[in-house]
CSV table of C-alpha atoms in Angstrom, one decimal:
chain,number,residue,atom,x,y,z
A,476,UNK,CA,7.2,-5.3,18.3
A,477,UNK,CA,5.5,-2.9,20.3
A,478,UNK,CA,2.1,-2.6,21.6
A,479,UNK,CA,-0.1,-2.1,19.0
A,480,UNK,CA,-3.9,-0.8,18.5
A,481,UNK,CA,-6.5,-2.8,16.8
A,482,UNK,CA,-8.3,-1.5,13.8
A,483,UNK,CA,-10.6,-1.6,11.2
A,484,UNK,CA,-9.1,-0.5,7.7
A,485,UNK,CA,-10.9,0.6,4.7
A,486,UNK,CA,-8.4,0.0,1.3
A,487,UNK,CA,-9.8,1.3,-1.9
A,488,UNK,CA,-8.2,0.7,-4.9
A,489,UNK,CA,-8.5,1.4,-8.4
A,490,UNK,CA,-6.9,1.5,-12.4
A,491,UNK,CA,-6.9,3.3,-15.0
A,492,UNK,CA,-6.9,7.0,-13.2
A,493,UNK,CA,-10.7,8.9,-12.9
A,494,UNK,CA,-12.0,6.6,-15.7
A,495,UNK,CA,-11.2,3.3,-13.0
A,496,UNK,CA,-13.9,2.3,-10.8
A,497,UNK,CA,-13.1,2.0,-6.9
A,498,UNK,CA,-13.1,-1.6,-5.6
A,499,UNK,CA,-13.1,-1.7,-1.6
A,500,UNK,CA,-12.2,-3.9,0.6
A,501,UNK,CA,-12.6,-3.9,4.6
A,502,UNK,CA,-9.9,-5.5,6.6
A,503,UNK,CA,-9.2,-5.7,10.4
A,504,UNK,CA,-5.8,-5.4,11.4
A,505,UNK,CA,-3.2,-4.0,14.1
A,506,UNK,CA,-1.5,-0.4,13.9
A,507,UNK,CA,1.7,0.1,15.3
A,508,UNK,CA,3.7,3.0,16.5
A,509,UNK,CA,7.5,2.6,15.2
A,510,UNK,CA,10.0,5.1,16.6
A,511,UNK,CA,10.3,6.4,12.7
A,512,UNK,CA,7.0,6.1,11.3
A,513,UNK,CA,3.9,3.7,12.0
A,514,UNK,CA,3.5,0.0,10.9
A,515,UNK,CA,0.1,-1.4,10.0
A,516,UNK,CA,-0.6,-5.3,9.9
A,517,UNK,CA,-3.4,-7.0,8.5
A,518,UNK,CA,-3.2,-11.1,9.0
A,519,UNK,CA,-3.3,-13.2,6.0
A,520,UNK,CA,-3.9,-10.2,3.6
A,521,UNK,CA,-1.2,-7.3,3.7
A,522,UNK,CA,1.1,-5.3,5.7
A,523,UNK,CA,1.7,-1.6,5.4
A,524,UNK,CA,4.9,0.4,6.8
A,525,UNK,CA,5.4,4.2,6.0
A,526,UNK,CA,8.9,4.8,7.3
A,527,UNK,CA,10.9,8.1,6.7
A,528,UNK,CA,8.4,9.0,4.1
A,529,UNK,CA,8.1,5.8,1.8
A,530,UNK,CA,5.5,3.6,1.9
A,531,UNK,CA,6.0,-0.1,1.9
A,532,UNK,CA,3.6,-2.7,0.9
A,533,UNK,CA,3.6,-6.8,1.2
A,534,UNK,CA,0.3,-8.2,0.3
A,535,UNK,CA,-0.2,-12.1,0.5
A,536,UNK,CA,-3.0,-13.9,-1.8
A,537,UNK,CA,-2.9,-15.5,-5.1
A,538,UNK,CA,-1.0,-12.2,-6.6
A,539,UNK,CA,1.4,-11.1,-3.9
A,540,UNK,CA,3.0,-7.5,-4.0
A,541,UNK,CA,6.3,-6.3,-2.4
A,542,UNK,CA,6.5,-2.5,-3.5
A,543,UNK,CA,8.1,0.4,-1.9
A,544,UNK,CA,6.6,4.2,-3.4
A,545,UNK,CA,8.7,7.1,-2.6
A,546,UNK,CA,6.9,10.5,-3.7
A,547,UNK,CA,8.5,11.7,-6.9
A,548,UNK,CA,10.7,8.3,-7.5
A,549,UNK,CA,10.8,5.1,-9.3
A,550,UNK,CA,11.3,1.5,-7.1
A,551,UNK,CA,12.0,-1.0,-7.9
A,552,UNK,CA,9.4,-4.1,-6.6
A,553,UNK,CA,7.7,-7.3,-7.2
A,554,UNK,CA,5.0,-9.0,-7.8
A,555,UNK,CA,4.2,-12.6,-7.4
A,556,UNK,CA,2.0,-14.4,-9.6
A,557,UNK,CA,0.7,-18.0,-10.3
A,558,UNK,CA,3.4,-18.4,-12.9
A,559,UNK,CA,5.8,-16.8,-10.9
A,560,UNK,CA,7.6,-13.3,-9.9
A,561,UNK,CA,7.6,-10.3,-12.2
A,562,UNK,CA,10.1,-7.5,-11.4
A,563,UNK,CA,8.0,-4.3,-11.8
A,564,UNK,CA,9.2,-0.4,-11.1
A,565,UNK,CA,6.3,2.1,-9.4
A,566,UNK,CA,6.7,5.9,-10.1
A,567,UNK,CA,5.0,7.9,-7.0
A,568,UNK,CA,3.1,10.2,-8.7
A,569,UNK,CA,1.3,11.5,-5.1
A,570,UNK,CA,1.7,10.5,-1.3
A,571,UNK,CA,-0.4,12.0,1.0
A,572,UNK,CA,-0.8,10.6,5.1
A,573,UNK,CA,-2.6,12.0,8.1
A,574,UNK,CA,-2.0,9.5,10.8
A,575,UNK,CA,-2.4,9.2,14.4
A,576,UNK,CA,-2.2,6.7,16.8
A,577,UNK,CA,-5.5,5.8,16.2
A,578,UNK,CA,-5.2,5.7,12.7
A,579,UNK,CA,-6.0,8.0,10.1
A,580,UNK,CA,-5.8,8.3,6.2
A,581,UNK,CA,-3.2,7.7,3.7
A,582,UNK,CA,-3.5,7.6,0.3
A,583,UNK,CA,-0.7,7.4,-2.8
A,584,UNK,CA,-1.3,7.5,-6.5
A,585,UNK,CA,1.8,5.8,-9.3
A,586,UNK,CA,2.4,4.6,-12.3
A,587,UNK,CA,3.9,0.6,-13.1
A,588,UNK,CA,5.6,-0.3,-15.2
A,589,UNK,CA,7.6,-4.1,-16.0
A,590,UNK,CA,10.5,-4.4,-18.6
A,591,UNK,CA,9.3,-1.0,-20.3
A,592,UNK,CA,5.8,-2.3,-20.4
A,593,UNK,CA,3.3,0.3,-18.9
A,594,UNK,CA,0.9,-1.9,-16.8
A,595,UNK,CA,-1.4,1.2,-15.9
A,596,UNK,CA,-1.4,4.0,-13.4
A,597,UNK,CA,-3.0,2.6,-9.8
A,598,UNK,CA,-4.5,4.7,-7.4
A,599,UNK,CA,-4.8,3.4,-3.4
A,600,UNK,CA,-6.5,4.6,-0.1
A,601,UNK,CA,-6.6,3.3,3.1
A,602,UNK,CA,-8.9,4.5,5.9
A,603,UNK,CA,-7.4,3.5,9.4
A,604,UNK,CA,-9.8,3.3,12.5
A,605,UNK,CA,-9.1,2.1,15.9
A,606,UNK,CA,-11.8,-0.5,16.5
């Protein structure tokens, strides 16, 4: 990969639109330049590519995600969970990003759904800093 800068990310999270509290969560990680878009890596937790407009998230823990969100589009993802994967489809709703090589903000709002079953509309920030 190439080089990267170090950073200190804030992700805030929330369900349930302007009724959801925000839960945050502060990571450190490394950003990444790509020759298409930017890469951000944050060990054992997530990692974060917005390439050619979509935004592509793997997040590791006890409930793991693989989701792509394309503005205006349903994808189809993933999500794994204790008793094992459940295909799910995100709607993109809003997809906003200001980044920089030293960071910057991105932010993307969407619907999920699994085997017809609404699950909720999500919204998530991130707040990228070089350390």
């Amino acid at each position: 990969m190439p080089d990267y800068r170090r950073v200190t990310v804030v992700f805030r999270s929330r369900q349930g639109g302007e009724s959801g509290e925000w839960a945050e969560e502060r990571l450190t990680g490394q950003w990444f330049r790509m020759a298409t878009g930017w890469v951000l890596r944050c060990p054992d937790a997530m990692t974060v590519s917005i390439l050619k407009g979509d935004v592509r998230v793997v997040r590791q823990g006890e409930i793991g995600v693989e989701q792509t969100f394309r503005l205006g589009a349903a994808t189809p993802g993933a999500v794994r969970l204790p008793q094992g994967p459940m295909a799910v489809e995100a709607f993109t709703h809003e997809l906003a990003a200001a980044l920089t090589d030293a960071g910057g903000t991105l932010f993307w709002r969407y619907d999920m759904r699994s085997e017809d079953q609404e699950m909720g509309r999500f919204e998530i920030g991130l707040d990228i800093r070089e350390e």
